[in-house]
mmCIF file of N, CA and C in Angstrom:
data_model
loop_
_atom_site.group_PDB
_atom_site.id
_atom_site.type_symbol
_atom_site.label_atom_id
_atom_site.label_comp_id
_atom_site.label_asym_id
_atom_site.label_seq_id
_atom_site.Cartn_x
_atom_site.Cartn_y
_atom_site.Cartn_z
ATOM 1 N N MET A 13 -72.932 185.848 114.409
ATOM 2 C CA MET A 13 -72.369 186.728 113.391
ATOM 3 C C MET A 13 -72.980 188.109 113.479
ATOM 4 N N ILE A 14 -74.314 188.178 113.659
ATOM 5 C CA ILE A 14 -74.970 189.470 113.724
ATOM 6 C C ILE A 14 -74.461 190.240 114.939
ATOM 7 N N ASN A 15 -74.288 189.567 116.072
ATOM 8 C CA ASN A 15 -73.757 190.231 117.250
ATOM 9 C C ASN A 15 -72.354 190.784 116.981
ATOM 10 N N SER A 16 -71.574 190.037 116.221
ATOM 11 C CA SER A 16 -70.220 190.487 115.874
ATOM 12 C C SER A 16 -70.269 191.749 115.032
ATOM 13 N N ILE A 17 -71.175 191.780 114.058
ATOM 14 C CA ILE A 17 -71.303 192.941 113.183
ATOM 15 C C ILE A 17 -71.815 194.124 114.002
ATOM 16 N N SER A 18 -72.804 193.881 114.833
ATOM 17 C CA SER A 18 -73.351 194.945 115.660
ATOM 18 C C SER A 18 -72.278 195.489 116.595
ATOM 19 N N SER A 19 -71.505 194.599 117.180
ATOM 20 C CA SER A 19 -70.435 195.009 118.060
ATOM 21 C C SER A 19 -69.392 195.823 117.312
ATOM 22 N N SER A 20 -69.075 195.412 116.088
ATOM 23 C CA SER A 20 -68.105 196.128 115.282
ATOM 24 C C SER A 20 -68.597 197.526 114.967
ATOM 25 N N SER A 21 -69.871 197.644 114.668
ATOM 26 C CA SER A 21 -70.445 198.954 114.375
ATOM 27 C C SER A 21 -70.370 199.847 115.593
ATOM 28 N N THR A 22 -70.623 199.274 116.746
ATOM 29 C CA THR A 22 -70.544 200.031 117.990
ATOM 30 C C THR A 22 -69.127 200.509 118.239
ATOM 31 N N ILE A 23 -68.155 199.670 117.969
ATOM 32 C CA ILE A 23 -66.761 200.045 118.170
ATOM 33 C C ILE A 23 -66.385 201.208 117.274
ATOM 34 N N MET A 24 -66.792 201.171 116.016
ATOM 35 C CA MET A 24 -66.447 202.266 115.120
ATOM 36 C C MET A 24 -67.223 203.544 115.496
ATOM 37 N N ALA A 25 -68.441 203.386 116.013
ATOM 38 C CA ALA A 25 -69.160 204.562 116.484
ATOM 39 C C ALA A 25 -68.424 205.166 117.675
ATOM 40 N N ASP A 26 -67.904 204.308 118.541
ATOM 41 C CA ASP A 26 -67.113 204.790 119.662
ATOM 42 C C ASP A 26 -65.858 205.512 119.178
ATOM 43 N N LEU A 27 -65.303 205.030 118.065
ATOM 44 C CA LEU A 27 -64.132 205.691 117.485
ATOM 45 C C LEU A 27 -64.483 207.123 117.113
ATOM 46 N N ALA A 28 -65.597 207.312 116.487
ATOM 47 C CA ALA A 28 -66.018 208.659 116.087
ATOM 48 C C ALA A 28 -66.193 209.544 117.310
ATOM 49 N N LYS A 29 -66.761 208.997 118.376
ATOM 50 C CA LYS A 29 -66.956 209.775 119.597
ATOM 51 C C LYS A 29 -65.629 210.091 120.262
ATOM 52 N N SER A 30 -64.691 209.157 120.229
ATOM 53 C CA SER A 30 -63.419 209.337 120.923
ATOM 54 C C SER A 30 -62.593 210.448 120.335
ATOM 55 N N THR A 31 -62.850 210.811 119.094
ATOM 56 C CA THR A 31 -62.067 211.870 118.486
ATOM 57 C C THR A 31 -62.364 213.219 119.096
ATOM 58 N N SER A 32 -63.541 213.366 119.684
ATOM 59 C CA SER A 32 -63.874 214.635 120.330
ATOM 60 C C SER A 32 -63.435 214.645 121.785
ATOM 61 N N SER A 33 -63.005 213.539 122.290
ATOM 62 C CA SER A 33 -62.536 213.443 123.657
ATOM 63 C C SER A 33 -61.118 213.957 123.771
ATOM 64 N N THR A 34 -60.818 214.628 124.883
ATOM 65 C CA THR A 34 -59.488 215.175 125.059
ATOM 66 C C THR A 34 -58.522 214.149 125.630
ATOM 67 N N SER A 35 -59.034 213.072 126.185
ATOM 68 C CA SER A 35 -58.139 212.081 126.760
ATOM 69 C C SER A 35 -57.982 210.913 125.805
ATOM 70 N N SER A 36 -56.771 210.395 125.721
ATOM 71 C CA SER A 36 -56.543 209.208 124.898
ATOM 72 C C SER A 36 -55.997 208.131 125.814
ATOM 73 N N SER A 37 -56.514 206.935 125.632
ATOM 74 C CA SER A 37 -56.169 205.854 126.529
ATOM 75 C C SER A 37 -54.778 205.305 126.258
ATOM 76 N N SER A 38 -54.380 205.245 125.002
ATOM 77 C CA SER A 38 -53.060 204.707 124.702
ATOM 78 C C SER A 38 -52.656 205.093 123.288
ATOM 79 N N SER A 39 -51.374 205.072 123.078
ATOM 80 C CA SER A 39 -50.851 205.328 121.735
ATOM 81 C C SER A 39 -50.731 204.023 120.979
ATOM 82 N N LEU A 40 -50.788 204.134 119.669
ATOM 83 C CA LEU A 40 -50.607 202.947 118.836
ATOM 84 C C LEU A 40 -49.138 202.584 118.760
ATOM 85 N N THR A 41 -48.863 201.312 118.795
ATOM 86 C CA THR A 41 -47.490 200.842 118.655
ATOM 87 C C THR A 41 -47.113 200.827 117.165
ATOM 88 N N ALA A 42 -45.835 200.702 116.913
ATOM 89 C CA ALA A 42 -45.364 200.618 115.526
ATOM 90 C C ALA A 42 -45.982 199.403 114.843
ATOM 91 N N ALA A 43 -46.118 198.304 115.555
ATOM 92 C CA ALA A 43 -46.714 197.095 114.981
ATOM 93 C C ALA A 43 -48.196 197.328 114.645
ATOM 94 N N GLN A 44 -48.906 198.046 115.514
ATOM 95 C CA GLN A 44 -50.303 198.332 115.227
ATOM 96 C C GLN A 44 -50.435 199.257 114.034
ATOM 97 N N LEU A 45 -49.561 200.250 113.935
ATOM 98 C CA LEU A 45 -49.586 201.146 112.774
ATOM 99 C C LEU A 45 -49.327 200.379 111.481
ATOM 100 N N GLU A 46 -48.404 199.427 111.537
ATOM 101 C CA GLU A 46 -48.112 198.596 110.382
ATOM 102 C C GLU A 46 -49.330 197.742 110.022
ATOM 103 N N THR A 47 -50.013 197.221 111.034
ATOM 104 C CA THR A 47 -51.207 196.415 110.801
ATOM 105 C C THR A 47 -52.298 197.255 110.146
ATOM 106 N N ILE A 48 -52.501 198.458 110.648
ATOM 107 C CA ILE A 48 -53.505 199.359 110.060
ATOM 108 C C ILE A 48 -53.201 199.593 108.588
ATOM 109 N N SER A 49 -51.941 199.898 108.310
ATOM 110 C CA SER A 49 -51.526 200.150 106.933
ATOM 111 C C SER A 49 -51.744 198.912 106.066
ATOM 112 N N SER A 50 -51.355 197.775 106.596
ATOM 113 C CA SER A 50 -51.478 196.505 105.861
ATOM 114 C C SER A 50 -52.936 196.174 105.560
ATOM 115 N N VAL A 51 -53.800 196.379 106.536
ATOM 116 C CA VAL A 51 -55.222 196.088 106.344
ATOM 117 C C VAL A 51 -55.816 197.034 105.307
ATOM 118 N N LEU A 52 -55.534 198.321 105.438
ATOM 119 C CA LEU A 52 -56.185 199.314 104.582
ATOM 120 C C LEU A 52 -55.678 199.296 103.143
ATOM 121 N N GLU A 53 -54.460 198.791 102.935
ATOM 122 C CA GLU A 53 -53.936 198.799 101.562
ATOM 123 C C GLU A 53 -54.732 197.862 100.642
ATOM 124 N N SER A 54 -55.515 196.992 101.231
ATOM 125 C CA SER A 54 -56.341 196.070 100.445
ATOM 126 C C SER A 54 -57.640 196.693 99.953
ATOM 127 N N TYR A 55 -57.902 197.916 100.374
ATOM 128 C CA TYR A 55 -59.200 198.549 100.081
ATOM 129 C C TYR A 55 -59.016 199.878 99.345
ATOM 130 N N ASP A 56 -60.052 200.235 98.596
ATOM 131 C CA ASP A 56 -60.107 201.510 97.902
ATOM 132 C C ASP A 56 -60.947 202.450 98.766
ATOM 133 N N SER A 57 -60.326 203.484 99.312
ATOM 134 C CA SER A 57 -61.042 204.369 100.230
ATOM 135 C C SER A 57 -62.203 205.091 99.588
ATOM 136 N N SER A 58 -62.160 205.261 98.289
ATOM 137 C CA SER A 58 -63.259 205.967 97.612
ATOM 138 C C SER A 58 -64.391 205.051 97.157
ATOM 139 N N ASN A 59 -64.232 203.755 97.417
ATOM 140 C CA ASN A 59 -65.241 202.790 96.966
ATOM 141 C C ASN A 59 -65.418 201.668 97.983
ATOM 142 N N LEU A 60 -65.705 202.046 99.234
ATOM 143 C CA LEU A 60 -65.878 201.045 100.289
ATOM 144 C C LEU A 60 -67.328 200.570 100.361
ATOM 145 N N SER A 61 -67.489 199.287 100.524
ATOM 146 C CA SER A 61 -68.818 198.716 100.744
ATOM 147 C C SER A 61 -68.985 198.466 102.248
ATOM 148 N N ALA A 62 -70.206 198.181 102.648
ATOM 149 C CA ALA A 62 -70.456 197.840 104.045
ATOM 150 C C ALA A 62 -69.661 196.599 104.438
ATOM 151 N N SER A 63 -69.555 195.647 103.529
ATOM 152 C CA SER A 63 -68.780 194.435 103.776
ATOM 153 C C SER A 63 -67.298 194.763 103.992
ATOM 154 N N ASP A 64 -66.772 195.681 103.175
ATOM 155 C CA ASP A 64 -65.381 196.108 103.338
ATOM 156 C C ASP A 64 -65.181 196.707 104.728
ATOM 157 N N ALA A 65 -66.102 197.587 105.110
ATOM 158 C CA ALA A 65 -65.997 198.252 106.417
ATOM 159 C C ALA A 65 -66.007 197.231 107.544
ATOM 160 N N GLN A 66 -66.899 196.241 107.453
ATOM 161 C CA GLN A 66 -66.978 195.218 108.485
ATOM 162 C C GLN A 66 -65.683 194.432 108.549
ATOM 163 N N SER A 67 -65.089 194.136 107.401
ATOM 164 C CA SER A 67 -63.834 193.390 107.376
ATOM 165 C C SER A 67 -62.697 194.211 107.996
ATOM 166 N N ILE A 68 -62.674 195.496 107.686
ATOM 167 C CA ILE A 68 -61.658 196.372 108.270
ATOM 168 C C ILE A 68 -61.786 196.392 109.787
ATOM 169 N N ILE A 69 -63.003 196.578 110.277
ATOM 170 C CA ILE A 69 -63.236 196.619 111.710
ATOM 171 C C ILE A 69 -62.850 195.306 112.366
ATOM 172 N N ALA A 70 -63.229 194.208 111.755
ATOM 173 C CA ALA A 70 -62.887 192.880 112.302
ATOM 174 C C ALA A 70 -61.383 192.683 112.358
ATOM 175 N N SER A 71 -60.693 193.115 111.337
ATOM 176 C CA SER A 71 -59.243 192.989 111.321
ATOM 177 C C SER A 71 -58.603 193.800 112.446
ATOM 178 N N PHE A 72 -59.096 195.013 112.651
ATOM 179 C CA PHE A 72 -58.577 195.836 113.736
ATOM 180 C C PHE A 72 -58.848 195.187 115.089
ATOM 181 N N GLU A 73 -60.057 194.656 115.268
ATOM 182 C CA GLU A 73 -60.407 193.987 116.525
ATOM 183 C C GLU A 73 -59.480 192.801 116.773
ATOM 184 N N GLU A 74 -59.251 191.995 115.757
ATOM 185 C CA GLU A 74 -58.400 190.814 115.893
ATOM 186 C C GLU A 74 -56.976 191.206 116.277
ATOM 187 N N ALA A 75 -56.541 192.369 115.816
ATOM 188 C CA ALA A 75 -55.182 192.848 116.130
ATOM 189 C C ALA A 75 -55.128 193.586 117.460
ATOM 190 N N GLY A 76 -56.262 193.706 118.130
ATOM 191 C CA GLY A 76 -56.295 194.402 119.425
ATOM 192 C C GLY A 76 -56.192 195.918 119.295
ATOM 193 N N ILE A 77 -56.557 196.436 118.135
ATOM 194 C CA ILE A 77 -56.504 197.870 117.917
ATOM 195 C C ILE A 77 -57.850 198.463 118.298
ATOM 196 N N GLU A 78 -57.833 199.293 119.326
ATOM 197 C CA GLU A 78 -59.068 199.882 119.845
ATOM 198 C C GLU A 78 -59.309 201.255 119.240
ATOM 199 N N PRO A 79 -60.572 201.635 119.173
ATOM 200 C CA PRO A 79 -60.907 202.977 118.646
ATOM 201 C C PRO A 79 -60.216 204.055 119.459
ATOM 202 N N SER A 80 -59.658 205.021 118.760
ATOM 203 C CA SER A 80 -58.970 206.124 119.413
ATOM 204 C C SER A 80 -58.727 207.225 118.411
ATOM 205 N N ALA A 81 -58.354 208.357 118.923
ATOM 206 C CA ALA A 81 -57.993 209.477 118.043
ATOM 207 C C ALA A 81 -56.788 209.087 117.202
ATOM 208 N N GLU A 82 -55.880 208.315 117.780
ATOM 209 C CA GLU A 82 -54.679 207.873 117.046
ATOM 210 C C GLU A 82 -55.068 206.984 115.880
ATOM 211 N N LEU A 83 -56.062 206.103 116.078
ATOM 212 C CA LEU A 83 -56.531 205.239 114.983
ATOM 213 C C LEU A 83 -57.149 206.096 113.906
ATOM 214 N N GLU A 84 -57.974 207.035 114.285
ATOM 215 C CA GLU A 84 -58.600 207.904 113.297
ATOM 216 C C GLU A 84 -57.536 208.670 112.498
ATOM 217 N N SER A 85 -56.516 209.151 113.195
ATOM 218 C CA SER A 85 -55.449 209.882 112.531
ATOM 219 C C SER A 85 -54.654 208.982 111.575
ATOM 220 N N ALA A 86 -54.362 207.780 112.012
ATOM 221 C CA ALA A 86 -53.629 206.833 111.164
ATOM 222 C C ALA A 86 -54.423 206.499 109.928
ATOM 223 N N MET A 87 -55.723 206.296 110.096
ATOM 224 C CA MET A 87 -56.591 205.989 108.957
ATOM 225 C C MET A 87 -56.639 207.192 108.009
ATOM 226 N N SER A 88 -56.766 208.371 108.568
ATOM 227 C CA SER A 88 -56.814 209.583 107.766
ATOM 228 C C SER A 88 -55.530 209.769 106.950
ATOM 229 N N ASP A 89 -54.384 209.482 107.591
ATOM 230 C CA ASP A 89 -53.102 209.582 106.898
ATOM 231 C C ASP A 89 -53.049 208.656 105.688
ATOM 232 N N LEU A 90 -53.823 207.576 105.744
ATOM 233 C CA LEU A 90 -53.850 206.597 104.657
ATOM 234 C C LEU A 90 -55.026 206.823 103.695
ATOM 235 N N GLY A 91 -55.739 207.941 103.902
ATOM 236 C CA GLY A 91 -56.805 208.297 102.991
ATOM 237 C C GLY A 91 -58.173 207.746 103.341
ATOM 238 N N PHE A 92 -58.353 207.259 104.570
ATOM 239 C CA PHE A 92 -59.610 206.685 104.985
ATOM 240 C C PHE A 92 -60.267 207.545 106.058
ATOM 241 N N ASP A 93 -61.589 207.620 106.014
ATOM 242 C CA ASP A 93 -62.365 208.373 106.983
ATOM 243 C C ASP A 93 -62.948 207.352 107.980
ATOM 244 N N ALA A 94 -62.442 207.382 109.213
ATOM 245 C CA ALA A 94 -62.897 206.407 110.237
ATOM 246 C C ALA A 94 -64.397 206.507 110.464
ATOM 247 N N LYS A 95 -64.957 207.712 110.451
ATOM 248 C CA LYS A 95 -66.384 207.864 110.648
ATOM 249 C C LYS A 95 -67.159 207.191 109.517
ATOM 250 N N GLU A 96 -66.695 207.371 108.292
ATOM 251 C CA GLU A 96 -67.352 206.733 107.157
ATOM 252 C C GLU A 96 -67.313 205.215 107.274
ATOM 253 N N VAL A 97 -66.166 204.689 107.685
ATOM 254 C CA VAL A 97 -66.049 203.238 107.861
ATOM 255 C C VAL A 97 -67.036 202.772 108.936
ATOM 256 N N GLY A 98 -67.131 203.533 110.020
ATOM 257 C CA GLY A 98 -68.052 203.186 111.083
ATOM 258 C C GLY A 98 -69.509 203.267 110.634
ATOM 259 N N ASP A 99 -69.816 204.260 109.822
ATOM 260 C CA ASP A 99 -71.199 204.443 109.340
ATOM 261 C C ASP A 99 -71.618 203.323 108.382
ATOM 262 N N LEU A 100 -70.664 202.801 107.626
ATOM 263 C CA LEU A 100 -70.977 201.726 106.672
ATOM 264 C C LEU A 100 -71.290 200.465 107.437
#
């Protein structure tokens, strides 16, 4: 479990780094965008706990959604700060 949490934190840290990168590996599909929206609607962006952040990251991992500028943008559109989620 600890390795999973540590891995999740690393993935979100990579997300923050990827936003400054000029290359993007892939675009999000409509299904992935729907999954992001579905996952995030269960949370209050202004009151996230570390546990919430870990659950969000785990849900994205399970759906095969990798850190990217597109993910950060999609999260931002829904009122979430990807860096904050990663930091939690």
